[in-house]
Coordinates of C-alpha atoms and ligand atoms in Angstrom, one line a residue:
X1 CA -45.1 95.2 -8.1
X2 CA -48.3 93.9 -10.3
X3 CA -49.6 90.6 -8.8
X4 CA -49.5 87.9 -11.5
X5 CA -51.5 84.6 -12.4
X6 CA -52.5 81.8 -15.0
X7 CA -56.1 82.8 -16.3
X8 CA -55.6 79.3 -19.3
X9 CA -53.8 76.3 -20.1
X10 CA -54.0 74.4 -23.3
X11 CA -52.7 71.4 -24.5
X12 CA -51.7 70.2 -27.5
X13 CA -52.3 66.2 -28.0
X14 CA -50.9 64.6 -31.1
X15 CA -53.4 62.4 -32.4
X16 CA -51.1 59.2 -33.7
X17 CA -50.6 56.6 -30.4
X18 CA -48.0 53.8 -29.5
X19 CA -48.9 51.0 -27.0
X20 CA -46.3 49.0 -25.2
X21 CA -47.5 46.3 -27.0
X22 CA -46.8 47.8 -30.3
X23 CA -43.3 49.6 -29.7
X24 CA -42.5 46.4 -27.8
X25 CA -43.1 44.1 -30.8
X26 CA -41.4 46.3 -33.2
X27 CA -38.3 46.7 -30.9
X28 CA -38.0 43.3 -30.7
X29 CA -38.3 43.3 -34.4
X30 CA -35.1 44.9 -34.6
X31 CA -33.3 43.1 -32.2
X32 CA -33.4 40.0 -34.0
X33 CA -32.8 41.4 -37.6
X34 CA -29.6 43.1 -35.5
X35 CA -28.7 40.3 -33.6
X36 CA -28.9 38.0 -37.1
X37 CA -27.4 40.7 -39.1
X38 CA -24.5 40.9 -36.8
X39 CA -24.4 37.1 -35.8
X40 CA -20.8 36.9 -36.8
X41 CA -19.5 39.4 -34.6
X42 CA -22.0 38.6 -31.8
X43 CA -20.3 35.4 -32.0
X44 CA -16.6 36.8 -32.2
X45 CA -17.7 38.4 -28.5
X46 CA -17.5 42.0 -31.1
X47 CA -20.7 43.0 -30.7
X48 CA -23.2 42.7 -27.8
X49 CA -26.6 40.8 -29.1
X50 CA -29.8 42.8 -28.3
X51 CA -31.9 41.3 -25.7
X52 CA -35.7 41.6 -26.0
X53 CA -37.8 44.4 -24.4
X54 CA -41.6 43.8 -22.2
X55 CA -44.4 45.5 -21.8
X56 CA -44.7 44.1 -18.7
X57 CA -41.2 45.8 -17.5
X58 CA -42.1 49.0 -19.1
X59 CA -45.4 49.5 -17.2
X60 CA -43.5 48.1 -14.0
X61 CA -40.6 50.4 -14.0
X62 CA -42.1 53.6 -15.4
X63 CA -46.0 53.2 -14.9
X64 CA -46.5 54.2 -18.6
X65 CA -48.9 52.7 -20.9
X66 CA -48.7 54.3 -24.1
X67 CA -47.3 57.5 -25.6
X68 CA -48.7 60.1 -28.6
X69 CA -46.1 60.8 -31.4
X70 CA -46.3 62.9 -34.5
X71 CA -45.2 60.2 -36.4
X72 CA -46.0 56.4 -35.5
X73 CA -45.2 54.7 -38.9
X74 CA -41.4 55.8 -38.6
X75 CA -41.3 54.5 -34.9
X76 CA -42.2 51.6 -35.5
X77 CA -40.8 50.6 -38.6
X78 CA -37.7 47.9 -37.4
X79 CA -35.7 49.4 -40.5
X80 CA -36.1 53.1 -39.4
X81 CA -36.5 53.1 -35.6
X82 CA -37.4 57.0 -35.4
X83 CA -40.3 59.8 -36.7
X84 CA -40.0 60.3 -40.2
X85 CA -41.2 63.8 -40.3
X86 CA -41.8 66.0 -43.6
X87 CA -39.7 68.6 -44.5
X88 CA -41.1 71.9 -44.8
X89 CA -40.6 74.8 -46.9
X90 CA -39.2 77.8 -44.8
X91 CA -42.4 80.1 -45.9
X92 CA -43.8 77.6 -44.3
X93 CA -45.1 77.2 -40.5
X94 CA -42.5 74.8 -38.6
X95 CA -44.0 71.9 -37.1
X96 CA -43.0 72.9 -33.3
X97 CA -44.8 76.4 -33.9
X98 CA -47.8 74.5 -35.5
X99 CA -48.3 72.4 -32.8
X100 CA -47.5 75.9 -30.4
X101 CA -50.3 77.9 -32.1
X102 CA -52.6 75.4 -31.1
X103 CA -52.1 75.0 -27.1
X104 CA -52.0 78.9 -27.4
X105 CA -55.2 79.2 -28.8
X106 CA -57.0 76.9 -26.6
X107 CA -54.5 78.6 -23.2
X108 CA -56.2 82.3 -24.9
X109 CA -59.6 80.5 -25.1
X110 CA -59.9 80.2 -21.4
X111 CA -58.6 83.4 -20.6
X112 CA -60.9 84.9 -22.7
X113 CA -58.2 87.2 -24.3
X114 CA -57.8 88.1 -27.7
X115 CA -53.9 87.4 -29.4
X116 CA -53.4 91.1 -29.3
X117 CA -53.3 91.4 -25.7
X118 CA -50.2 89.3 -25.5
X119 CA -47.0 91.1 -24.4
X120 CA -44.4 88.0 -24.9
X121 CA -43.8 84.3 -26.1
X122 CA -41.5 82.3 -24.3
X123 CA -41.1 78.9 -26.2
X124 CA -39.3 76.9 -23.3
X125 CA -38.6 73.1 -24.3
X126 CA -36.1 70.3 -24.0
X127 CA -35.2 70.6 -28.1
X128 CA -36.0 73.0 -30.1
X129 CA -36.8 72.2 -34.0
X130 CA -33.8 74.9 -35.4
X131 CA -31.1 77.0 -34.3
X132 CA -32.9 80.1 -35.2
X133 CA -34.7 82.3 -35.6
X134 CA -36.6 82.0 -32.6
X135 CA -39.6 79.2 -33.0
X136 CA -41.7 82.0 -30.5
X137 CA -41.2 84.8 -32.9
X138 CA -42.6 82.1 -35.5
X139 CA -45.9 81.6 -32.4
X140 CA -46.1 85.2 -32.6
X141 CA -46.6 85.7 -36.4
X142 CA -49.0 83.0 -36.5
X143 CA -51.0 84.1 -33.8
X144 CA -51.1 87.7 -34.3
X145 CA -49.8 88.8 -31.1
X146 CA -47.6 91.5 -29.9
X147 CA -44.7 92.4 -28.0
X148 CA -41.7 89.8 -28.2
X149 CA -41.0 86.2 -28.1
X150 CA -37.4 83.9 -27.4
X151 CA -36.6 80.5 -26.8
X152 CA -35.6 79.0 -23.7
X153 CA -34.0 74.9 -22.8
X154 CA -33.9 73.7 -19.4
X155 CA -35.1 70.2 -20.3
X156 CA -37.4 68.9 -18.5
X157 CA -38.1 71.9 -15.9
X158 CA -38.3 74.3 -19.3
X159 CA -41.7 75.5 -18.4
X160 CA -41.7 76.2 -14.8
X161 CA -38.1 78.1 -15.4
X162 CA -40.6 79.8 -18.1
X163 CA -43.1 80.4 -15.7
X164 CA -41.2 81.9 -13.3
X165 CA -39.5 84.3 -16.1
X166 CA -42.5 85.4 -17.3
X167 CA -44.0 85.5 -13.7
X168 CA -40.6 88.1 -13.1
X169 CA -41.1 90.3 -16.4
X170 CA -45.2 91.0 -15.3
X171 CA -44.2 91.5 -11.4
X172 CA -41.9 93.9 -12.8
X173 CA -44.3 96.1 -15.2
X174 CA -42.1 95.5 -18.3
X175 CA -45.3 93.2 -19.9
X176 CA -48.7 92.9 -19.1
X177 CA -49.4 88.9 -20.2
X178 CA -46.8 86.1 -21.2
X179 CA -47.5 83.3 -23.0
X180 CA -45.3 79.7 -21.8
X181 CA -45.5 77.5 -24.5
X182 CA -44.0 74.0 -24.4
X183 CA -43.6 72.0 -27.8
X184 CA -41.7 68.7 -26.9
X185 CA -41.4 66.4 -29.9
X186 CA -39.7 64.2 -28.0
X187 CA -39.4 61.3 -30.5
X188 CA -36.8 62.8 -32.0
X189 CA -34.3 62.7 -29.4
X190 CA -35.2 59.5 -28.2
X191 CA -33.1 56.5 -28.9
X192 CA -35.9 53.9 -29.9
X193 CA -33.2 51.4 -30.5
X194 CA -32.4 51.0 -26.9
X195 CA -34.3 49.0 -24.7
X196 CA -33.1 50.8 -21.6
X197 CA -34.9 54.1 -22.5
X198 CA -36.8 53.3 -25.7
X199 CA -40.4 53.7 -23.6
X200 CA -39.6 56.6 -21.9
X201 CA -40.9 59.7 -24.2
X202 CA -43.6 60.9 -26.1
X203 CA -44.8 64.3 -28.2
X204 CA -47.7 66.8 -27.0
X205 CA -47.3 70.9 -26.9
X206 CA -49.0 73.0 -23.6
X207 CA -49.6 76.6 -23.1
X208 CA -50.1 78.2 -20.1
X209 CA -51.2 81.9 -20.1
X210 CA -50.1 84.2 -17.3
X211 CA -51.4 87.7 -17.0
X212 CA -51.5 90.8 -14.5
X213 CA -54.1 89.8 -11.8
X214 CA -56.1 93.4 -12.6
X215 CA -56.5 92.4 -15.6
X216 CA -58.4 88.9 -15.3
X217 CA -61.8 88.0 -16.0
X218 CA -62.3 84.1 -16.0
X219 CA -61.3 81.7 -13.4
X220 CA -57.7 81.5 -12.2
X221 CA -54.6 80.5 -10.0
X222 CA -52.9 83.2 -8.8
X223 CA -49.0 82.8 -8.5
X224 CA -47.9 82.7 -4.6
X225 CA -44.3 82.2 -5.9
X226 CA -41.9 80.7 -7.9
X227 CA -38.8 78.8 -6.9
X228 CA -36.2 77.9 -9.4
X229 CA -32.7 75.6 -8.8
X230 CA -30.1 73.8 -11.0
X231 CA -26.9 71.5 -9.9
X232 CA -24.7 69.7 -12.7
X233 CA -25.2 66.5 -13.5
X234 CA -23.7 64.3 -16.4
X235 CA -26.8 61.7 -15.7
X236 CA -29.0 63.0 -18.5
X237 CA -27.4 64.2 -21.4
X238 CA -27.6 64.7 -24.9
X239 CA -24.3 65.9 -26.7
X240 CA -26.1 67.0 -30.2
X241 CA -25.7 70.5 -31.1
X242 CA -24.5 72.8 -33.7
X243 CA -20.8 71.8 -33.4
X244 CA -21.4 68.1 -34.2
X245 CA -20.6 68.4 -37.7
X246 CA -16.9 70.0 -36.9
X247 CA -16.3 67.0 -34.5
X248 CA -14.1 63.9 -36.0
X249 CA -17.1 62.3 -36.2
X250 CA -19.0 64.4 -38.3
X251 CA -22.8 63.5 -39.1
X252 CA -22.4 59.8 -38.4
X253 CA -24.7 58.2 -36.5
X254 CA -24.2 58.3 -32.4
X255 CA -25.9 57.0 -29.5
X256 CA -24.3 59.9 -27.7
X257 CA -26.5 62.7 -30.3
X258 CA -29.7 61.2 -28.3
X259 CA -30.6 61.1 -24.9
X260 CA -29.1 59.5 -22.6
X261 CA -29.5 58.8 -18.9
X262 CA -28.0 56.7 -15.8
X263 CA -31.6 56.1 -14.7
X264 CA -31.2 54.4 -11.6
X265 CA -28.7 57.4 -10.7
X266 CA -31.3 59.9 -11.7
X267 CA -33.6 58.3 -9.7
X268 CA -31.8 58.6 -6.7
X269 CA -30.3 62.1 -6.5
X270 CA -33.6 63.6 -8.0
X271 CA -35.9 62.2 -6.1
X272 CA -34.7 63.8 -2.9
X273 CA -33.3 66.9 -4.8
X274 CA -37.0 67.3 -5.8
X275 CA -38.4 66.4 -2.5
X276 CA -35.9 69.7 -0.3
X277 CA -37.0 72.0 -2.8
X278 CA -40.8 72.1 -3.0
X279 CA -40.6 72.0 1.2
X280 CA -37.8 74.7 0.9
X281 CA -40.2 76.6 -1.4
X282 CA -43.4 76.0 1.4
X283 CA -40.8 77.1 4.3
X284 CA -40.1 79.9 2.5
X285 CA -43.6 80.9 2.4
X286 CA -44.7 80.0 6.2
X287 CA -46.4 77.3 4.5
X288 CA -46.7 73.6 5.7
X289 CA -47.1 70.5 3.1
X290 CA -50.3 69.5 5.1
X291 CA -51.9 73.0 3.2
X292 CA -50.8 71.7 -0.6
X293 CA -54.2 70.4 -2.0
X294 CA -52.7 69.7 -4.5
X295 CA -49.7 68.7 -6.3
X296 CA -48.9 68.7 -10.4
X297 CA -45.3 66.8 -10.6
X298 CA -43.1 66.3 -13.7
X299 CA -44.4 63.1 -15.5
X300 CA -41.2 60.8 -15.6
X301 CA -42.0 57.8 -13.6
X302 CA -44.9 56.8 -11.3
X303 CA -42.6 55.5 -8.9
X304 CA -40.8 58.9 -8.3
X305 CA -43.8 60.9 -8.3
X306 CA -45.4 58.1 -5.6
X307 CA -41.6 58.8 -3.7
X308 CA -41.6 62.6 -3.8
X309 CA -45.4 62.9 -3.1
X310 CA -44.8 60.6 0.6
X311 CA -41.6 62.9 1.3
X312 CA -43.6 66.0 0.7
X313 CA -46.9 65.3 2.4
X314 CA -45.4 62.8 5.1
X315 CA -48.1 59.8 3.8
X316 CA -49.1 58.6 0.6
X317 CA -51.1 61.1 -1.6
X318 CA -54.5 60.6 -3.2
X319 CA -54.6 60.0 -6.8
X320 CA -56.4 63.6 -7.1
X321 CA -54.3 65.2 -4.9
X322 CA -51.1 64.4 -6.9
X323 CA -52.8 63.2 -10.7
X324 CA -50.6 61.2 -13.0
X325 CA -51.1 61.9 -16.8
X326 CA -47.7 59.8 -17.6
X327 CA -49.5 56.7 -18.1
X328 CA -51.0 57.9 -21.4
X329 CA -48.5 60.3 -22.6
X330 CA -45.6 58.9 -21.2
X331 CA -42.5 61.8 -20.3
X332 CA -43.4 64.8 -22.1
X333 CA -40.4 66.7 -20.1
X334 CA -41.1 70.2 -19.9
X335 CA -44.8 69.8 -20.5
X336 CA -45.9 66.6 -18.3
X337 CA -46.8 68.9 -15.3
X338 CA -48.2 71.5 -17.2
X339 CA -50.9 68.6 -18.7
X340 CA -51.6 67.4 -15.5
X341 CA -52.5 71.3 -14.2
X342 CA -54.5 71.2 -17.2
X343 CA -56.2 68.2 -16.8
X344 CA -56.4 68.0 -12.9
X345 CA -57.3 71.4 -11.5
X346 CA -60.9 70.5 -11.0
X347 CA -62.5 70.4 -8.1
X348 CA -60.8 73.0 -6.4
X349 CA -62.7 75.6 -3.7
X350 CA -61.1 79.3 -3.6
X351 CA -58.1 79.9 -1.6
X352 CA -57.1 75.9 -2.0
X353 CA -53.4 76.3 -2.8
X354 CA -51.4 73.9 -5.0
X355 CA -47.9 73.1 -6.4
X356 CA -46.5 72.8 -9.7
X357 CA -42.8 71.0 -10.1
X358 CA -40.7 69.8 -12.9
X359 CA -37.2 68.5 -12.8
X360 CA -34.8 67.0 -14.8
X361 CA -31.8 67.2 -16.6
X362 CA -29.5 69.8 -15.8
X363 CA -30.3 68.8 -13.1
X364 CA -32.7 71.1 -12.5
X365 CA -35.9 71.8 -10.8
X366 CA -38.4 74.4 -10.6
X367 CA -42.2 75.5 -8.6
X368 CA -44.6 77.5 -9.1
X369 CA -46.7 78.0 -6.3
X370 CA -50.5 78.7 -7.1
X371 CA -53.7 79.7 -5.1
X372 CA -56.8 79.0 -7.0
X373 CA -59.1 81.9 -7.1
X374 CA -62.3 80.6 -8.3
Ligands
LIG1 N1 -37.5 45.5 -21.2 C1 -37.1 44.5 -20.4 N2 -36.0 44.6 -19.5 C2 -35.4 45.8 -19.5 C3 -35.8 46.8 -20.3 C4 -36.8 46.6 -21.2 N3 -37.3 47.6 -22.0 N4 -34.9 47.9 -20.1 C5 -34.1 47.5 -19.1 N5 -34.3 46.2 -18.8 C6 -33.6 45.4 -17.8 C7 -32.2 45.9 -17.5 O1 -31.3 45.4 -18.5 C8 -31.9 45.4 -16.2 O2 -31.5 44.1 -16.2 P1 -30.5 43.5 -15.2 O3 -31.1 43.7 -13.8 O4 -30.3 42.1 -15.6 O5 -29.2 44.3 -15.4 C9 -33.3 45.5 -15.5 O6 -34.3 45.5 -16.5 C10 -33.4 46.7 -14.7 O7 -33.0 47.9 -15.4 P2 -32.9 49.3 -14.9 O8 -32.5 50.3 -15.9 O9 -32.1 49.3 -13.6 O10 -34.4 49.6 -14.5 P3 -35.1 50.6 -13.5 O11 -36.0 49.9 -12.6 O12 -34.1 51.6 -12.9 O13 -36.0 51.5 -14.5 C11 -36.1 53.6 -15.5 C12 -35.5 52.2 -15.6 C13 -35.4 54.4 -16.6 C14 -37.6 53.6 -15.8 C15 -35.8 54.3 -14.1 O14 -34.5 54.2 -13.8 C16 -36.2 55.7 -14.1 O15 -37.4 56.1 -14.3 N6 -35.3 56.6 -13.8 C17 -35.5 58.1 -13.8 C18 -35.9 58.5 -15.1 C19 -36.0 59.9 -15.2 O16 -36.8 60.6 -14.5 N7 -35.4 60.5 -16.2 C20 -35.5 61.8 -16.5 C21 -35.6 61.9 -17.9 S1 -35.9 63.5 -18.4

């Protein structure tokens, strides 16, 4: 068996931002052209009016500040309420692989390896931007690489389920280097016409390069272990797919084609879900919490991560030791812990081990546990 670690990350930040304040004021917008647009039927009791949103709850209940989006002007518009993206030709490179071939670029950067010397793509992500073919065969072609490439969904935990597949396929000998590439333009399954949700999301794409530990030269986390679990929940859900269009419905608009989420529910069962399976994963490597310098969550909600971090440490975690990035890119599922890896692995000495975790829908959760190697 070949050890295995990640030699680069990269990340992909869309350039176009939303403050509170802005989405606020344009959701309120369209609550009162709905509510006087529907005045009649609000009055009938037909129709529920559309109460105002506030930044102030927003920041209170998620810790989030603003989000990056690949389209604003959409977003924002009270008549649209969602990105208006371009359509492109099919000769053409799709957005998701566009904004793919750049966190892979900077992820290869670090490493110090060339395109060629990847074996495998995995493009792991809540949504993916077509049915087929594959958007990491599209990564590959752009980036000149080698090998194979497929596309993987388990929401939110998409890139630590990645990891550990990648991690699997190296261990084994069948590739050399992988490639876990995590495009989330998640503005286009949010619902921004709902108050209850509308802040949650926002766009960015991360890379994270994982290679044979022979064959390294530039600083890196080697991976201890991986540690992946899923148990069926109806909380989060999203009933789009390639069947809609058979359904009695057909292509009509549906709050049921975006996401959805009992988020008080979520909160509850995930927090402690979460919480069993990163000190299951330390048990099962003789480790104890107190030897986790640090720890790179899934970037939902502050509140969770401050939950999970007390349960797992037994007190309440430095900002270093557990780094938030949600409070400027809001919930990027699958990528949000991958960012703050990327962003937070400073100031690290050799040997320090650390903990990456995502969860979500499904629900699911996955780690990745890493020793830094200098
Ligand atoms: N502005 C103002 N008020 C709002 C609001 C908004 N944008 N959205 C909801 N409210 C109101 C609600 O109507 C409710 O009012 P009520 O008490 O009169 O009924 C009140 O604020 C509380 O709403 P609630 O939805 O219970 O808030 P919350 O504290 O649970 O926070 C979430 C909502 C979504 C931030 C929180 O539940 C959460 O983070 N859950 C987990 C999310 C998660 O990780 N999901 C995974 C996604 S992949």
């Amino acid at each position: 068996m070949h050890k295995v670690a990640i030699s680069g990350t990269g990340v992909f930040t869309p350039e176009q931002i939303i403050t509170n304040d802005e989405l606020v004021k344009a959701f309120n917008a369209y609550a009162d052209k709905f509510n006087f647009e529907n005045r009649d039927l609000i009055e009938r009791g037909d129709v529920a009016s559309k109460d105002h949103s506030s930044s102030d709850f927003i920041f209170a209940a998620s810790g989030i500040t603003q989000r990056h989006v690949m389209n604003k002007s959409g977003i924002l518009n009270p008549d649209i309420m969602r990105p208006q993206l371009q359509k492109r030709a099919d000769d053409a490179p799709g957005i998701m692989a566009e904004m793919a071939l750049d966190a892979c670029i900077k992820a290869l950067k670090q490493s110090g390896k060339p395109a060629s010397d990847v074996d495998c793509i995995i493009v792991a992500a809540s949504n993916h931007e077509r049915a087929y073919p594959a958007i990491a065969i599209e990564v590959q072609n752009l980036l000149g690489a080698g090998g194979f490439g497929f596309d993987m969904n388990v929401a939110c935990s998409s890139a630590t389920f990645g990891i550990q597949a990648a991690t699997d396929m190296i261990k084994a000998g069948s590739i050399r280097s992988a490639l876990v590439v995590n495009p989330e333009i998640c503005s286009g399954h949010l619902e921004w016409r709902d108050r209850d949700c509308h802040f949650i999301f926002g766009d960015v794409c991360t890379a994270t390069f994982l290679e044979r530990l022979d064959t390294i030269n530039a600083p890196h986390f080697e991976i201890i272990s991986t540690k992946c679990a899923t148990q069926f929940s109806n909380n989060i859900r999203n009933n789009n797919g390639f069947l809609r269009r058979s359904l009695p419905a057909g292509l009509t608009d549906q709050r049921d084609m975006q996401f959805m989420q009992e988020g008080r529910k979520v909160f509850k069962q995930v927090v402690p879900m979460v919480s069993e399976h990163i000190l299951n994963h330390l048990a099962d490597e003789g480790l104890e919490a107190t030897e986790l310098k640090r720890l790179w969550l899934h970037q939902a909600n502050k509140a969770m991560n401050d939950f999970i971090g007390r349960k797992v440490l037994g007190r309440t975690p430095e900002a270093s030791e557990q780094p938030n990035i949600l409070q400027d890119y809001a919930n990027t599922s699958s990528a949000g812990s991958i960012i703050a890896f990327s962003h937070h692995s400073d100031n690290l000495n050799k040997d320090d081990l650390g903990l990456i975790c995502s969860f979500g829908a499904g629900y699911s959760v996955g780690s990745v546990l890493v020793k830094y190697a200098g």
